[in-house]
mmCIF file of C-alpha atoms and ligand atoms in Angstrom:
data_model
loop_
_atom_site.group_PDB
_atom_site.id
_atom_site.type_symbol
_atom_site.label_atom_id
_atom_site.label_comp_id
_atom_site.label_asym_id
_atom_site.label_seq_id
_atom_site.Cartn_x
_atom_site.Cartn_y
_atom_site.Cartn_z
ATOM 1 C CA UNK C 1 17.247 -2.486 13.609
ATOM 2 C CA UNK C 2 15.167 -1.161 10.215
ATOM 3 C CA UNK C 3 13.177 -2.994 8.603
ATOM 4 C CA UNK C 4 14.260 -4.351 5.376
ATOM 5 C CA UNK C 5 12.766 -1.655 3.668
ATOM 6 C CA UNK C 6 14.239 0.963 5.770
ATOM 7 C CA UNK C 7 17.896 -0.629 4.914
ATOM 8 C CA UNK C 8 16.594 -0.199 1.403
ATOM 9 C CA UNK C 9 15.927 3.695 1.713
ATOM 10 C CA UNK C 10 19.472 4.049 3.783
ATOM 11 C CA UNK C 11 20.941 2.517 0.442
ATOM 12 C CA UNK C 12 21.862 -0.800 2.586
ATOM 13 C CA UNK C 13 20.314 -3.017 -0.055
ATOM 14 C CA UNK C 14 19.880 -2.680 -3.662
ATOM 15 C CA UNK C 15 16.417 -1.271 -5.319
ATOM 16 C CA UNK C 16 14.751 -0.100 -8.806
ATOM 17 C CA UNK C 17 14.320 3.203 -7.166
ATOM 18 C CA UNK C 18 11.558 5.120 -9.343
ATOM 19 C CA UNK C 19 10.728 8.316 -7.201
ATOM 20 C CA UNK C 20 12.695 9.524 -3.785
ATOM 21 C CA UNK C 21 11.738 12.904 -1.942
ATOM 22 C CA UNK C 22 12.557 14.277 1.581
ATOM 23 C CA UNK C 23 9.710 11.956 2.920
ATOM 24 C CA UNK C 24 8.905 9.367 0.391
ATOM 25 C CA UNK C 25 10.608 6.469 -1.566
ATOM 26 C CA UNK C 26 9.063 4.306 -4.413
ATOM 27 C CA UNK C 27 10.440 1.131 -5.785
ATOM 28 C CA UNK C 28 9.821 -2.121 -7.863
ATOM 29 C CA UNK C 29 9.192 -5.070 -5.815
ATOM 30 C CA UNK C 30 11.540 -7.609 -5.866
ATOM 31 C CA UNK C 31 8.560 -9.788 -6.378
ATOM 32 C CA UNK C 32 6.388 -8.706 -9.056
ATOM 33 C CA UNK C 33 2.660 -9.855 -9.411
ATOM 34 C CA UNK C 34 2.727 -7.475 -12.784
ATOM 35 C CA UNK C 35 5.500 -5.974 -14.666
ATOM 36 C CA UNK C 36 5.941 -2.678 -13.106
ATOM 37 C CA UNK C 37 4.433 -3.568 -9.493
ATOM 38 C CA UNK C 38 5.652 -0.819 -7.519
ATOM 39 C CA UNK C 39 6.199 -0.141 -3.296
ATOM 40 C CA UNK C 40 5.189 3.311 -2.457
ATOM 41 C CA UNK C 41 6.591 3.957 1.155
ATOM 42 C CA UNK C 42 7.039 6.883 3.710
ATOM 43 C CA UNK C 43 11.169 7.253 4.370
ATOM 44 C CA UNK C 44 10.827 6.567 8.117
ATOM 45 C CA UNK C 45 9.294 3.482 9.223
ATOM 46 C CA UNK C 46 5.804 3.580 10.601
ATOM 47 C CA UNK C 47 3.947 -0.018 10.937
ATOM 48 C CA UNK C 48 0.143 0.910 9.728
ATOM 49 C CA UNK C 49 -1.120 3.422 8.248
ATOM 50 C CA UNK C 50 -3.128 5.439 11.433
ATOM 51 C CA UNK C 51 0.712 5.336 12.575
ATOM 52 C CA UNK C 52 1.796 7.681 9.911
ATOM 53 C CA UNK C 53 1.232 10.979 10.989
ATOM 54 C CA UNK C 54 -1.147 13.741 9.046
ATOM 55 C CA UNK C 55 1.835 15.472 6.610
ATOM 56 C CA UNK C 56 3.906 12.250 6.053
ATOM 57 C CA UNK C 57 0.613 10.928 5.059
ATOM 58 C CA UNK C 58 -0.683 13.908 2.873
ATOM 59 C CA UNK C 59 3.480 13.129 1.034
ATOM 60 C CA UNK C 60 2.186 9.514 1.076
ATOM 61 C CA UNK C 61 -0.607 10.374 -0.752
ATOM 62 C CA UNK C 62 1.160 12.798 -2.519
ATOM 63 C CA UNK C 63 3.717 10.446 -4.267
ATOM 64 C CA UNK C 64 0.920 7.798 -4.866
ATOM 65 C CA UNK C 65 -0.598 10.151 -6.857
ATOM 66 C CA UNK C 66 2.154 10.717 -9.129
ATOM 67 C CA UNK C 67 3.655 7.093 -9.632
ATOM 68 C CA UNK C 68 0.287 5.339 -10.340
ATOM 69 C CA UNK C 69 0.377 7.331 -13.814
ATOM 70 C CA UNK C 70 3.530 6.435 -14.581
ATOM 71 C CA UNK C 71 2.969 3.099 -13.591
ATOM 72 C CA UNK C 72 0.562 2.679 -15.788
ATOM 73 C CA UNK C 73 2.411 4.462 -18.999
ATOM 74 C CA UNK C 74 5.699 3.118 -18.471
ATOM 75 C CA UNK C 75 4.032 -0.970 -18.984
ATOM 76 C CA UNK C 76 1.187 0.475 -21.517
ATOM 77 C CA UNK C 77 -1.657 -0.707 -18.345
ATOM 78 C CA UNK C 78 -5.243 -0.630 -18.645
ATOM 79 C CA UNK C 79 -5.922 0.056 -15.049
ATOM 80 C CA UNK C 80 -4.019 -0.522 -11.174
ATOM 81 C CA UNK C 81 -4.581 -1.901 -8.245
ATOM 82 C CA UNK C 82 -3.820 -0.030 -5.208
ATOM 83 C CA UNK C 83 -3.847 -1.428 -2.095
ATOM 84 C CA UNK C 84 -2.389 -1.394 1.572
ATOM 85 C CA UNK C 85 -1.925 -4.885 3.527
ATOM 86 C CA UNK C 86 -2.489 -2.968 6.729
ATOM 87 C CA UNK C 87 -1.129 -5.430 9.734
ATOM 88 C CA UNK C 88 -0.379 -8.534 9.957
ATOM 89 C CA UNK C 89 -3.863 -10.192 9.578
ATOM 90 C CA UNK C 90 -4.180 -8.636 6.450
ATOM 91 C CA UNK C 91 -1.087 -10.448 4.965
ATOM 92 C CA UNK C 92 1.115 -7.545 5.946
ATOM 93 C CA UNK C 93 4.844 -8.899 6.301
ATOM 94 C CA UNK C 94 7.297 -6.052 6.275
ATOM 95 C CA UNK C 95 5.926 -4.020 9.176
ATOM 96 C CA UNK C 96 6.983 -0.910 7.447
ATOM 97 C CA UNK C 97 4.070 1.228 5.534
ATOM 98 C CA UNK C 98 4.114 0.421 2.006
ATOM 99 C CA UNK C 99 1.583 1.000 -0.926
ATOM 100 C CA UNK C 100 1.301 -1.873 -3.476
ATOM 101 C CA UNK C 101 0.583 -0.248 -6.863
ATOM 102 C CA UNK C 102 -0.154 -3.297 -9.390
ATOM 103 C CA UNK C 103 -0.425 -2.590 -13.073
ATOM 104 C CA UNK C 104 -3.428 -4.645 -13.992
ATOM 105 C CA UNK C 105 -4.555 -5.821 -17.858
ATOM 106 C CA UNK C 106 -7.720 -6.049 -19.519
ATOM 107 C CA UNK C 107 -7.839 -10.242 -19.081
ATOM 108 C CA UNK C 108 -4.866 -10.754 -16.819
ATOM 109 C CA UNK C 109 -6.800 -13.530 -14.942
ATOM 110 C CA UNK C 110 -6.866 -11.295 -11.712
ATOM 111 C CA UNK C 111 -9.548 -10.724 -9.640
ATOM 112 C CA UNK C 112 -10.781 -7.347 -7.368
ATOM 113 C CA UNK C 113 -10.089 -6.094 -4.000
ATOM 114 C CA UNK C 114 -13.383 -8.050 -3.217
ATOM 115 C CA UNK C 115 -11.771 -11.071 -4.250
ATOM 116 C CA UNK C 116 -9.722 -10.661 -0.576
ATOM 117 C CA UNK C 117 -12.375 -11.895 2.012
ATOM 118 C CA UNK C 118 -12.785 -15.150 3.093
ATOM 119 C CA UNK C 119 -16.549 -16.243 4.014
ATOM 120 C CA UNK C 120 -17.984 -13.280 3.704
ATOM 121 C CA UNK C 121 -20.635 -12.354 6.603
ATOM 122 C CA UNK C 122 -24.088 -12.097 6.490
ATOM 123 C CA UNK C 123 -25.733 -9.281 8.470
ATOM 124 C CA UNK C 124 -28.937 -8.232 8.904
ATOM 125 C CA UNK C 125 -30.132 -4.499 9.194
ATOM 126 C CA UNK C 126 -30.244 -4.371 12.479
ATOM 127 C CA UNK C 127 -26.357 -5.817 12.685
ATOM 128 C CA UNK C 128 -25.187 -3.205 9.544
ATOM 129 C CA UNK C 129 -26.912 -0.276 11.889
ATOM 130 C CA UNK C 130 -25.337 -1.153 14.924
ATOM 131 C CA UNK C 131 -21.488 -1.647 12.872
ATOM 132 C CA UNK C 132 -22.072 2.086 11.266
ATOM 133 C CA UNK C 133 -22.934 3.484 14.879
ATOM 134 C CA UNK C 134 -19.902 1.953 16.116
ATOM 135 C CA UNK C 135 -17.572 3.165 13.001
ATOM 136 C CA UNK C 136 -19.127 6.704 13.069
ATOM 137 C CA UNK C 137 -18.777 6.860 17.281
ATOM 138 C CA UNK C 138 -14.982 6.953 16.528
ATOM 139 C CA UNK C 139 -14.604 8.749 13.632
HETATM 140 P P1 AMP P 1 3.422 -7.224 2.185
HETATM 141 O O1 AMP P 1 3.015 -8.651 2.161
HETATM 142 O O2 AMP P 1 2.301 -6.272 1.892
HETATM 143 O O3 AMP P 1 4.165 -6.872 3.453
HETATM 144 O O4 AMP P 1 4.411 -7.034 0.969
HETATM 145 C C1 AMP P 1 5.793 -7.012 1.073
HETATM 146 C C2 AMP P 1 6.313 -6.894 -0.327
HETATM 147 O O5 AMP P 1 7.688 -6.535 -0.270
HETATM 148 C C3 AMP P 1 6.213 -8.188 -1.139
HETATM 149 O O6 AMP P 1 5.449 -7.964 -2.311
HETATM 150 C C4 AMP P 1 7.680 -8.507 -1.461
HETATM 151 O O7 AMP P 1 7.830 -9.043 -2.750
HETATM 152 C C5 AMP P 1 8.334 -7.156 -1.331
HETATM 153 N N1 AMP P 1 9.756 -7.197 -0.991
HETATM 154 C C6 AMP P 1 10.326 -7.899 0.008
HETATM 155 N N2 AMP P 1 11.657 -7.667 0.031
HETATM 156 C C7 AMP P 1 11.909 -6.788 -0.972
HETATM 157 C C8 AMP P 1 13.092 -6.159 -1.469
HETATM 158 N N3 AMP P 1 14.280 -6.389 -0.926
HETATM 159 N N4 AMP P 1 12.982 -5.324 -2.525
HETATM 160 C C9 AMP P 1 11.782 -5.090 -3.082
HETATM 161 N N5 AMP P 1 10.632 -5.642 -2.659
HETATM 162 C C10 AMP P 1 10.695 -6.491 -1.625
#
Protein backbone atom coordinates (compact mmCIF):
# COMPACT_ATOMS: atom_id res chain seq x y z
CA UNK A 1 0.00 0.00 0.00
CA UNK A 2 1.80 3.68 -0.92
CA UNK A 3 1.92 6.08 1.11
CA UNK A 4 -0.33 8.93 0.60
CA UNK A 5 2.16 10.65 -1.21
CA UNK A 6 3.01 7.85 -3.42
CA UNK A 7 -0.94 7.67 -4.44
CA UNK A 8 -0.31 11.33 -5.13
CA UNK A 9 2.64 10.73 -7.71
CA UNK A 10 0.50 7.59 -9.29
CA UNK A 11 -2.18 10.44 -9.91
CA UNK A 12 -4.52 8.58 -7.18
CA UNK A 13 -5.16 11.86 -5.40
CA UNK A 14 -5.27 15.33 -6.52
CA UNK A 15 -2.04 17.82 -6.23
CA UNK A 16 -0.67 21.47 -7.29
CA UNK A 17 1.97 19.63 -9.13
CA UNK A 18 4.88 22.31 -9.78
CA UNK A 19 7.86 20.14 -11.17
CA UNK A 20 7.70 16.14 -12.15
CA UNK A 21 10.83 14.28 -13.71
CA UNK A 22 11.68 10.53 -14.16
CA UNK A 23 12.70 10.52 -10.39
CA UNK A 24 11.28 13.49 -8.69
CA UNK A 25 7.84 15.16 -7.95
CA UNK A 26 7.20 18.62 -6.28
CA UNK A 27 3.95 19.88 -4.98
CA UNK A 28 2.06 22.46 -2.73
CA UNK A 29 1.12 21.15 0.54
CA UNK A 30 -2.25 20.77 1.22
CA UNK A 31 -1.38 22.52 4.39
CA UNK A 32 0.47 25.59 3.93
CA UNK A 33 2.58 27.29 6.75
CA UNK A 34 3.37 30.10 3.84
CA UNK A 35 1.81 30.76 0.58
CA UNK A 36 3.77 28.71 -1.76
CA UNK A 37 5.04 25.94 0.85
CA UNK A 38 6.13 23.33 -1.36
CA UNK A 39 6.89 19.11 -0.91
CA UNK A 40 9.93 18.18 -2.80
CA UNK A 41 9.90 14.26 -2.97
CA UNK A 42 11.80 11.33 -4.73
CA UNK A 43 8.96 9.32 -7.07
CA UNK A 44 9.48 6.01 -5.22
CA UNK A 45 8.98 5.89 -1.64
CA UNK A 46 11.98 5.73 0.62
CA UNK A 47 11.28 6.51 4.54
CA UNK A 48 14.56 8.75 5.53
CA UNK A 49 16.80 10.21 3.81
CA UNK A 50 20.15 7.62 4.30
CA UNK A 51 17.34 5.31 2.63
CA UNK A 52 17.45 7.13 -0.60
CA UNK A 53 20.10 5.86 -2.54
CA UNK A 54 23.26 8.09 -3.98
CA UNK A 55 21.58 9.16 -7.70
CA UNK A 56 17.92 9.44 -6.49
CA UNK A 57 19.47 11.62 -3.96
CA UNK A 58 21.89 13.69 -6.24
CA UNK A 59 17.87 14.15 -8.46
CA UNK A 60 16.67 15.02 -4.92
CA UNK A 61 19.02 17.53 -4.62
CA UNK A 62 18.82 18.28 -8.01
CA UNK A 63 15.09 19.40 -8.11
CA UNK A 64 15.52 21.23 -4.69
CA UNK A 65 17.77 23.27 -6.30
CA UNK A 66 15.58 24.42 -8.94
CA UNK A 67 12.12 24.89 -7.08
CA UNK A 68 13.52 26.89 -4.08
CA UNK A 69 14.04 29.84 -6.74
CA UNK A 70 10.92 29.65 -8.00
CA UNK A 71 9.50 29.36 -4.79
CA UNK A 72 10.70 32.25 -3.81
CA UNK A 73 9.78 34.41 -7.19
CA UNK A 74 6.52 33.03 -7.78
CA UNK A 75 5.22 34.60 -3.83
CA UNK A 76 7.83 37.71 -4.17
CA UNK A 77 9.88 35.83 -0.73
CA UNK A 78 12.64 37.27 1.08
CA UNK A 79 14.23 34.03 2.01
CA UNK A 80 13.11 29.86 2.59
CA UNK A 81 13.23 27.49 4.86
CA UNK A 82 14.34 24.15 3.91
CA UNK A 83 14.07 21.43 5.95
CA UNK A 84 13.63 17.52 6.24
CA UNK A 85 11.49 16.01 9.30
CA UNK A 86 13.68 12.94 9.09
CA UNK A 87 11.67 10.02 11.18
CA UNK A 88 9.23 9.98 13.26
CA UNK A 89 10.84 11.70 16.34
CA UNK A 90 11.47 14.52 14.35
CA UNK A 91 7.71 15.14 13.62
CA UNK A 92 7.96 13.11 10.45
CA UNK A 93 4.32 11.75 9.57
CA UNK A 94 4.17 10.59 6.00
CA UNK A 95 6.99 8.05 6.05
CA UNK A 96 7.76 8.90 2.52
CA UNK A 97 10.97 11.35 1.86
CA UNK A 98 9.80 14.75 1.40
CA UNK A 99 11.57 18.24 1.44
CA UNK A 100 9.58 21.11 3.07
CA UNK A 101 10.51 24.29 1.17
CA UNK A 102 8.76 27.30 3.18
CA UNK A 103 8.73 30.74 1.66
CA UNK A 104 9.63 32.86 4.63
CA UNK A 105 9.08 37.00 4.99
CA UNK A 106 11.08 39.62 6.40
CA UNK A 107 8.69 39.81 9.87
CA UNK A 108 6.49 36.80 9.33
CA UNK A 109 6.63 36.05 13.12
CA UNK A 110 8.63 32.74 12.39
CA UNK A 111 11.42 31.60 14.04
CA UNK A 112 14.84 29.43 12.77
CA UNK A 113 15.68 25.88 12.43
CA UNK A 114 17.17 26.49 16.00
CA UNK A 115 13.90 27.33 17.16
CA UNK A 116 13.23 23.17 16.83
CA UNK A 117 14.99 21.78 20.03
CA UNK A 118 13.52 21.34 23.12
CA UNK A 119 15.92 21.85 26.32
CA UNK A 120 18.78 22.21 24.69
CA UNK A 121 21.91 20.24 26.30
CA UNK A 122 24.71 21.44 27.95
CA UNK A 123 28.05 19.74 27.26
CA UNK A 124 31.24 20.24 28.32
CA UNK A 125 34.50 19.86 26.15
CA UNK A 126 35.26 16.80 27.11
CA UNK A 127 31.41 15.54 26.17
CA UNK A 128 31.54 17.74 22.54
CA UNK A 129 35.08 15.72 21.91
CA UNK A 130 33.88 12.48 22.65
CA UNK A 131 30.24 13.21 20.31
CA UNK A 132 32.68 14.40 17.23
CA UNK A 133 34.85 11.12 17.71
CA UNK A 134 31.80 9.18 17.62
CA UNK A 135 30.18 11.17 14.45
CA UNK A 136 33.56 11.13 12.56
CA UNK A 137 34.14 7.06 13.53
CA UNK A 138 31.14 6.51 11.15
CA UNK A 139 31.42 8.86 8.66
P1 LIG B 1 5.70 15.84 7.80
O1 LIG B 1 5.14 16.18 9.13
O2 LIG B 1 7.09 16.35 7.58
O3 LIG B 1 5.57 14.36 7.50
O4 LIG B 1 4.83 16.63 6.74
C1 LIG B 1 3.80 16.08 6.00
C2 LIG B 1 3.22 17.20 5.20
O5 LIG B 1 2.39 16.65 4.18
C3 LIG B 1 2.36 18.17 6.02
O6 LIG B 1 2.87 19.48 5.90
C4 LIG B 1 0.97 18.03 5.37
O7 LIG B 1 0.29 19.26 5.31
C5 LIG B 1 1.32 17.52 3.99
N1 LIG B 1 0.26 16.74 3.35
C6 LIG B 1 -0.43 15.71 3.89
N2 LIG B 1 -1.31 15.23 2.99
C7 LIG B 1 -1.15 15.96 1.86
C8 LIG B 1 -1.77 15.96 0.57
N3 LIG B 1 -2.73 15.09 0.26
N4 LIG B 1 -1.36 16.87 -0.34
C9 LIG B 1 -0.40 17.75 -0.04
N5 LIG B 1 0.23 17.80 1.15
C10 LIG B 1 -0.15 16.93 2.09
Amino acid sequence: MSTIFGQIVDGEIPARVVYEDETTFAFLDANPLAPGHTLVIPKDEYERLNDVPEDVAADLYATIHRVIPAVEEAVDADATTVAFNNGEAAGQEVPHVHCHVVPRFEGDGGGPIHAIAGETPDLDDDELDEIADEIADRT
